[in-house]
Short mmCIF file of C-alpha atoms (C1' of nucleotides) in Angstrom, two decimals:
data_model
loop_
_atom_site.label_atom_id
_atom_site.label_comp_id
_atom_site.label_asym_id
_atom_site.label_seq_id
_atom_site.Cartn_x
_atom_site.Cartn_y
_atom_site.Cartn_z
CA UNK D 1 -12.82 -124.37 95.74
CA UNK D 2 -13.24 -126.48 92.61
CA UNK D 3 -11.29 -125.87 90.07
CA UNK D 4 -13.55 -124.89 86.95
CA UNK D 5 -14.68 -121.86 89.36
CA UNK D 6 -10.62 -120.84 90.02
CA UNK D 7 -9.73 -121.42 86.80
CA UNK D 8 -12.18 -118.60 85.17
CA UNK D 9 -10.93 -116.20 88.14
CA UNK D 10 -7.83 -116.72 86.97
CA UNK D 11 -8.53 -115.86 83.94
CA UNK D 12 -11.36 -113.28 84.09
CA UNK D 13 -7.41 -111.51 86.06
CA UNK D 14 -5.77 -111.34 82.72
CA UNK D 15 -3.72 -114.44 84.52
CA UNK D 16 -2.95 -117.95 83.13
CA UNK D 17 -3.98 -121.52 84.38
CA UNK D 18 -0.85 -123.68 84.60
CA UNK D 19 -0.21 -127.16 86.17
CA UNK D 20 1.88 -125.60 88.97
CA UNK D 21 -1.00 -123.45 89.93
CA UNK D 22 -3.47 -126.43 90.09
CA UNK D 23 -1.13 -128.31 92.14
CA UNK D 24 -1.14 -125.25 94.73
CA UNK D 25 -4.88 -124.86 94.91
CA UNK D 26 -5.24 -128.86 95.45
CA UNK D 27 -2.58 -129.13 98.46
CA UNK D 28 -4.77 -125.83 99.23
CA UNK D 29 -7.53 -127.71 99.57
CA UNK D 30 -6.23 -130.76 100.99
CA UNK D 31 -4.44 -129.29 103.81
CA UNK D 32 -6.90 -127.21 105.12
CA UNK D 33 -6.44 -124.32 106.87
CA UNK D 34 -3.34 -122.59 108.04
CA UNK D 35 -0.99 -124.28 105.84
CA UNK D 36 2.38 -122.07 105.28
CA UNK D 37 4.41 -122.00 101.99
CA UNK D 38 6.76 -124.72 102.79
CA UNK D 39 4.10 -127.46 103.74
CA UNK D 40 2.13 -126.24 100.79
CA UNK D 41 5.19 -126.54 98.61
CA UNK D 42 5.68 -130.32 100.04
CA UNK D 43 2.27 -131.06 99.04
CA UNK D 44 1.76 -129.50 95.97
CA UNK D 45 5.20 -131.28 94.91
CA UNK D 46 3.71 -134.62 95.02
CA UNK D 47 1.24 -133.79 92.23
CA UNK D 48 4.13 -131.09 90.18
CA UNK D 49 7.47 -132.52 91.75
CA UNK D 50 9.51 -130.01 89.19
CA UNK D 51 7.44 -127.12 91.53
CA UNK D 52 9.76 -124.75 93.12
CA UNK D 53 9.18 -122.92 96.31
CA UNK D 54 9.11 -119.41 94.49
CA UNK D 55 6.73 -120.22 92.55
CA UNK D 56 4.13 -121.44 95.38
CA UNK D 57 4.59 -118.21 96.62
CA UNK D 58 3.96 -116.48 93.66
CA UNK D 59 1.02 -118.46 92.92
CA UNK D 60 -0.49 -117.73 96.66
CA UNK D 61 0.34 -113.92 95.64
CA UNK D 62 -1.86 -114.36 92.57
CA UNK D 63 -4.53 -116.25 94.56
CA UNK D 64 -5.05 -113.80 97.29
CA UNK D 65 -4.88 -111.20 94.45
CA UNK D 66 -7.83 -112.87 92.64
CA UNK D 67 -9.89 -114.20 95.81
CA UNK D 68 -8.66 -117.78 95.77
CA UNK D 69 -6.57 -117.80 98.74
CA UNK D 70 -6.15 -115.67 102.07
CA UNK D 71 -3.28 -115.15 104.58
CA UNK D 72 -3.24 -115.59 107.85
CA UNK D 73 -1.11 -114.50 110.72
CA UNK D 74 -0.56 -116.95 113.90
CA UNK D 75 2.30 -115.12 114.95
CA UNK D 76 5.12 -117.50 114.50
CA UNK D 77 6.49 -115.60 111.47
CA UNK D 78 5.65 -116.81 108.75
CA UNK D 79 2.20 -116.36 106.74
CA UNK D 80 -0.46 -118.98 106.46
CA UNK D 81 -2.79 -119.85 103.49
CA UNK D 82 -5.57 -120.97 103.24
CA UNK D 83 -8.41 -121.26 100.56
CA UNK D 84 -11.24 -118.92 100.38
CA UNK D 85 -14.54 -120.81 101.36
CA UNK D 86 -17.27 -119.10 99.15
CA UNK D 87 -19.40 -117.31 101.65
CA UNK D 88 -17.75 -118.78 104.52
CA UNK D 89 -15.82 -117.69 107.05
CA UNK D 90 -14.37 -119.09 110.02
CA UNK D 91 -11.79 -118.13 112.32
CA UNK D 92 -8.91 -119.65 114.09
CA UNK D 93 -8.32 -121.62 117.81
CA UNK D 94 -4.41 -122.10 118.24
CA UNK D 95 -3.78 -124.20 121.49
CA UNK D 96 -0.81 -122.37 123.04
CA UNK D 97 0.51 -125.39 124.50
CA UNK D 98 0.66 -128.11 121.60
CA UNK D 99 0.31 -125.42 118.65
CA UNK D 100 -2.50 -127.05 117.28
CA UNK D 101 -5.17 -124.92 114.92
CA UNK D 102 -9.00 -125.68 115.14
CA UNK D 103 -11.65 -123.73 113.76
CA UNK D 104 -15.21 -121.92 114.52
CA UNK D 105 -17.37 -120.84 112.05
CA UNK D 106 -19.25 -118.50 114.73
CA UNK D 107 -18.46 -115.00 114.53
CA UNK D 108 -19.43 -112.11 116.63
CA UNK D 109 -17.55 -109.29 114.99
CA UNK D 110 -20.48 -108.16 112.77
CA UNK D 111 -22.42 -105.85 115.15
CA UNK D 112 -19.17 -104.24 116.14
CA UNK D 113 -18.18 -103.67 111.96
CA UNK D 114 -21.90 -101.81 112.25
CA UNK D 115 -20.66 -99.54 115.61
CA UNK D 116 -17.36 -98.61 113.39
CA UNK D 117 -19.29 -97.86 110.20
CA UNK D 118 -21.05 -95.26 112.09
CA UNK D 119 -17.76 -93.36 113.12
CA UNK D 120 -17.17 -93.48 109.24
CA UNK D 121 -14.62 -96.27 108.84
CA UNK D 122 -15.52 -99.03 106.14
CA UNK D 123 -14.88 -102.31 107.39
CA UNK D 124 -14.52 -105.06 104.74
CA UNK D 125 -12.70 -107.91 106.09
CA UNK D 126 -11.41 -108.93 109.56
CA UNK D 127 -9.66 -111.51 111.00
CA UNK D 128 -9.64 -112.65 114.55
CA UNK D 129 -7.52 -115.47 115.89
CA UNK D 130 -8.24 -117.04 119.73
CA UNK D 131 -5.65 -118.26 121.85
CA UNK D 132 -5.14 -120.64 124.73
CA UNK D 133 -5.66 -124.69 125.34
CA UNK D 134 -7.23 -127.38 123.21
CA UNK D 135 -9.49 -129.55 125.75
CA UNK D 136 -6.52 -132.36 125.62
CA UNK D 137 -3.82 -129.42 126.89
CA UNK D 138 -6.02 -128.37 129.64
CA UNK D 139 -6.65 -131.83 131.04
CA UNK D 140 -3.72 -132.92 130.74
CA UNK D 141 -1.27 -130.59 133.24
CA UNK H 1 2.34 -98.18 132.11
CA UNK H 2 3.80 -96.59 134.51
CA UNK H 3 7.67 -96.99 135.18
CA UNK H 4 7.83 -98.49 139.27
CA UNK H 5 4.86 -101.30 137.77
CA UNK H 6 6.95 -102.23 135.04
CA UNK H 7 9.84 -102.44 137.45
CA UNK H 8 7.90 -104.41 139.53
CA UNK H 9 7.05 -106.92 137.30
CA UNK H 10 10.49 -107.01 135.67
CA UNK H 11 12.63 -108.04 139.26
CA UNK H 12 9.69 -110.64 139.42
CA UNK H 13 10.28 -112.33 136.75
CA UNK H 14 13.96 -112.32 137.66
CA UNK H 15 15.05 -109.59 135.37
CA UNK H 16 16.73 -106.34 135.95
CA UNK H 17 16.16 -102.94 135.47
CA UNK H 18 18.56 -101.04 132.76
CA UNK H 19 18.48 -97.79 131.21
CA UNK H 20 17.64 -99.13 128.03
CA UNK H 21 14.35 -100.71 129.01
CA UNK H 22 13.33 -97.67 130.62
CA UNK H 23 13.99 -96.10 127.02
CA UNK H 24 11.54 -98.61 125.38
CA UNK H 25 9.17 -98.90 127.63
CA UNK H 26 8.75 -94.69 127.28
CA UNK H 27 9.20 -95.70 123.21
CA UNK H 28 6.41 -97.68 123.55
CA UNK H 29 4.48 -95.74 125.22
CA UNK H 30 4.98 -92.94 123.23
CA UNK H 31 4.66 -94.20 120.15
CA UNK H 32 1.32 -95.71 121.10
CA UNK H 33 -0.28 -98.82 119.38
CA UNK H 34 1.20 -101.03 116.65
CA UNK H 35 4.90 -99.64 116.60
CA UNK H 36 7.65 -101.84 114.96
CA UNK H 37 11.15 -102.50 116.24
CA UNK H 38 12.61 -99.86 113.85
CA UNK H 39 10.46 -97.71 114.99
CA UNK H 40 11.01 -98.15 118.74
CA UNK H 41 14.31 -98.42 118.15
CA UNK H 42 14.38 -94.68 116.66
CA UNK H 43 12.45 -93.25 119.42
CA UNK H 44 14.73 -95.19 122.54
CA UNK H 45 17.63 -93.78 120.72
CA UNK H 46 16.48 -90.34 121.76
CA UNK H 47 16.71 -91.02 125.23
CA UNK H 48 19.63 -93.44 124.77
CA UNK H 49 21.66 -92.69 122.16
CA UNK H 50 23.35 -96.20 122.06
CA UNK H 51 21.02 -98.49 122.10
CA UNK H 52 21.28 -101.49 119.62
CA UNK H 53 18.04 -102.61 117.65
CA UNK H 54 19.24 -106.02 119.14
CA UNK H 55 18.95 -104.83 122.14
CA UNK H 56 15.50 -103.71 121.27
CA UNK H 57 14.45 -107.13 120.08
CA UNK H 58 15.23 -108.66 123.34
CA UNK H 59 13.53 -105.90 125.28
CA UNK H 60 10.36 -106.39 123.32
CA UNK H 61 10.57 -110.32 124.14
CA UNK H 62 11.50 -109.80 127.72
CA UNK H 63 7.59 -107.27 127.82
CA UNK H 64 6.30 -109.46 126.46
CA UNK H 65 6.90 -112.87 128.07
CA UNK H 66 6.25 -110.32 131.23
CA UNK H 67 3.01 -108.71 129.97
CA UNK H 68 4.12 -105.83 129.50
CA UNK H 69 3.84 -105.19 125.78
CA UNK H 70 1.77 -107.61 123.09
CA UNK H 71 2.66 -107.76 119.60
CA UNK H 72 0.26 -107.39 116.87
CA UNK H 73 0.49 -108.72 113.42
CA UNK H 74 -1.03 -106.21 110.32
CA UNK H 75 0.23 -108.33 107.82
CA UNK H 76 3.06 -106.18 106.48
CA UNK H 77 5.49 -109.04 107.08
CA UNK H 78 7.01 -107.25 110.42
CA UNK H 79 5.80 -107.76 114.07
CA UNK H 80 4.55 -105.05 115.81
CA UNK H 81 4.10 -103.99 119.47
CA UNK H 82 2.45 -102.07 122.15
CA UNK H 83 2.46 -101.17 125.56
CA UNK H 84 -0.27 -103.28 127.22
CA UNK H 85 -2.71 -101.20 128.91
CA UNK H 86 -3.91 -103.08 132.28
CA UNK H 87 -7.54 -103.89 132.14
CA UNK H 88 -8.20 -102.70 129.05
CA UNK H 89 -7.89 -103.44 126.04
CA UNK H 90 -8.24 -102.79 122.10
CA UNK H 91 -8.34 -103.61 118.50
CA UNK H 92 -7.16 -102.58 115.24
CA UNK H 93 -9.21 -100.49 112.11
CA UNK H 94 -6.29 -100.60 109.44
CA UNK H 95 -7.04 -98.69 106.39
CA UNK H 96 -5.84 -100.50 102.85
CA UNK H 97 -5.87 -97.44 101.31
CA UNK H 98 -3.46 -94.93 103.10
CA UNK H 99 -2.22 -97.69 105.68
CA UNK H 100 -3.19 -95.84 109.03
CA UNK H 101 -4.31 -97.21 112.05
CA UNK H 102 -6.85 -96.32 113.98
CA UNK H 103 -8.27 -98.75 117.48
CA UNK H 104 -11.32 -99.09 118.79
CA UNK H 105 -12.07 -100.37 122.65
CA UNK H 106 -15.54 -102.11 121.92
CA UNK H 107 -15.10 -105.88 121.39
CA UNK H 108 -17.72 -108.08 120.93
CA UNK H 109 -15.91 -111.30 121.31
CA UNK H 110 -16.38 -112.38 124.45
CA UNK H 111 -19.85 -114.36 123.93
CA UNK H 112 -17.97 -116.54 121.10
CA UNK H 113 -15.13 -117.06 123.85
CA UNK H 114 -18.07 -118.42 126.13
CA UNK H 115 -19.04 -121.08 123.48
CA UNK H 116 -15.60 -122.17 122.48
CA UNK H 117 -15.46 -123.06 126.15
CA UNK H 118 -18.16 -125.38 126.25
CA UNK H 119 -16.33 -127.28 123.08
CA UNK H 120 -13.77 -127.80 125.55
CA UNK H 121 -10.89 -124.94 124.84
CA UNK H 122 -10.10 -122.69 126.83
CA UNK H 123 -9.33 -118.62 125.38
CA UNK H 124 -7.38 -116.75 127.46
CA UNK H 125 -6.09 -113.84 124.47
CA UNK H 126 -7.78 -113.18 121.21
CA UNK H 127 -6.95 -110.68 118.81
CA UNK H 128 -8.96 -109.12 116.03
CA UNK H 129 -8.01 -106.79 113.43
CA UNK H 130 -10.40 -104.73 111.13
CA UNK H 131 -9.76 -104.16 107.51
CA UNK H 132 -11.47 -101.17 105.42
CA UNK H 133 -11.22 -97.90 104.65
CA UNK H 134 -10.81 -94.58 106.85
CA UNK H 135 -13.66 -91.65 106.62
CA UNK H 136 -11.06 -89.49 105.11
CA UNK H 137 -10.32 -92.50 101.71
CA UNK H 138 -13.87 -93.19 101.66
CA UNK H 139 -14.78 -90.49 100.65
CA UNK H 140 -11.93 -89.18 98.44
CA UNK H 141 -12.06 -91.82 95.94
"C1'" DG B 1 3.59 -115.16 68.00
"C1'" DT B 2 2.99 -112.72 72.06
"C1'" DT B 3 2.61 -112.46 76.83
"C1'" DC B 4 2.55 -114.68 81.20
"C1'" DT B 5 4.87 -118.11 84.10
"C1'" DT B 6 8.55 -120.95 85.82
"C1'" DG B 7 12.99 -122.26 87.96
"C1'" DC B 8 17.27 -121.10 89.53
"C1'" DA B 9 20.55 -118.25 91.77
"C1'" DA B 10 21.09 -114.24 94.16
"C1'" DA B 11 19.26 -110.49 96.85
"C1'" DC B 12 16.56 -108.76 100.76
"C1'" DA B 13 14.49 -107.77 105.10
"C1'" DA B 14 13.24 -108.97 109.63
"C1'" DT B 15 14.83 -111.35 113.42
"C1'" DT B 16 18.07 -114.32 116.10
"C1'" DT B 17 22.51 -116.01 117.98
"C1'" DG B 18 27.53 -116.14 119.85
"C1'" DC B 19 30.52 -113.91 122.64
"C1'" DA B 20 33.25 -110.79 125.41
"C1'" DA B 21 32.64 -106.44 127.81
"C1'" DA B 22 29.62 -103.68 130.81
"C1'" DA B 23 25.92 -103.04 134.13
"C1'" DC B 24 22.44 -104.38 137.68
"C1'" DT B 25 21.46 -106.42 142.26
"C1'" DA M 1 30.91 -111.24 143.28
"C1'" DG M 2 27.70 -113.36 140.56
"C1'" DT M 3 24.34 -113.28 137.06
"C1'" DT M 4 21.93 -110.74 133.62
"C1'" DT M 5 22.18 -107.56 129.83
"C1'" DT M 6 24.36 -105.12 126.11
"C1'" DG M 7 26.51 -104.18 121.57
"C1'" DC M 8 28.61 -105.78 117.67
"C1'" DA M 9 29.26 -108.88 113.91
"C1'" DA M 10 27.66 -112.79 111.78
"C1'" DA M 11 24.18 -116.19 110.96
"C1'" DT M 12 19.28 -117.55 110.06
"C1'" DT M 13 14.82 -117.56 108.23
"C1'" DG M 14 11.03 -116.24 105.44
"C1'" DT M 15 10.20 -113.95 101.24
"C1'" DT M 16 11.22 -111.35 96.94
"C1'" DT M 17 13.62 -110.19 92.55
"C1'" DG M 18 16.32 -110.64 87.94
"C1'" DC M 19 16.56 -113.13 84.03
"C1'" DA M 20 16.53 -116.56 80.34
"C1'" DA M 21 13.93 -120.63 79.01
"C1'" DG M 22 9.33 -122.77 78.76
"C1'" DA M 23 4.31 -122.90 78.52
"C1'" DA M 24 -0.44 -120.93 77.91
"C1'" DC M 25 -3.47 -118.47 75.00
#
DNA sequence: GTTCTTGCAAACAATTTGCAAAACT
DNA sequence: AGTTTTGCAAATTGTTTGCAAGAAC
């Protein structure tokens, strides 16, 4: 997400473009995917160190508000972030074992978002997660 | 589920049989999919009057470290759970509009599942969850 | 200048933990 | 009898809110 393109979303939302909210979409970017509040607060600190924690989640309220951002749920309690890939998409791996996240840009849920339009539900957005053991888990034990 | 299988699987994994897991396993049950711990908790009470929400909590983690109930994860900041059905099993259609939640059985994940194996991990759960809106919101608005 | 945003402290909500009493096997 | 489970109160954790000062437009 560069920031030229967030910055006019932010705007074109009536919303302002402050230092604090660059520094969250940069440790956005840099951290990848599944980042929650606290590790993005620790990064976006190094570039804003005056950045509180309330205000990176405020800013990741305004982001998923205005497209920048998205949540994610791994079910260990607290929400994820991550920035919104124009036209991608991907979906997450989390290794039971170690608790590591990869990624897969593959998706099969389309065809089945076509099965539900036809009962008359709308579908537009989904999220699927996958669970079980990275290839160095399942060698290893 | 049926009460001498949950039982079953209980004393198997070392754990006992109370009155008060009998009461959420018929909560769950009853309440069908995606129920939170409040609402469990009300529906136990009717069949025992003094159980605790705590006591609730641990049930819930007892199912499901036995596989007896999954949790689910809507994004409303609270986990929820369900009763799993053996053999089967479903996802989620939840409806930003008026919030309900409706589940469908088809899936079509498992082909993705086959080529995440051959990158090396190995899925043994997924879940997916479908965001839209309901017949009845599409077309009142 | 006006309105939105920030930081801090305090409030909240969901969930977890410590411990003695009660219940299951 | 021995071990697990329960209920209560209190503690934790992740997240949100109130408000005055500061910054963007």
């Amino acid at each position: 997400m560069d920031l030229d393109r967030a910055a006019g979303r932010l705007r074109a939302g009536g919303r302002r473009v402050t230092a604090q909210r660059r520094a969250v979409l940069r440790a956005l970017t840099e951290l990848g995917c599944a980042a929650d509040a606290e590790e993005i607060h620790g990064r976006a600190r190094r570039m804003h160190p005056r950045i509180g924690l309330v205000t990176v989640y405020r800013t990741l309220e305004a982001f998923t508000a205005e497209g920048l951002a998205q949540s994610v749920f791994l079910g260990d309690g607290r929400t994820r972030y991550e920035a919104t890939e124009q036209g991608r998409h991907h979906h997450h791996l989390v290794c039971l074992h170690c608790g590591r996240i990869a990624t897969t840009d593959e998706c099969t849920v389309q065809p089945l978002e076509g099965t539900i339009l036809r009962r008359g539900f709308e579908v537009t957005a989904h999220r699927l997660e996958l669970f079980g053991y990275c290839a160095r888990c399942r060698t290893r034990r």
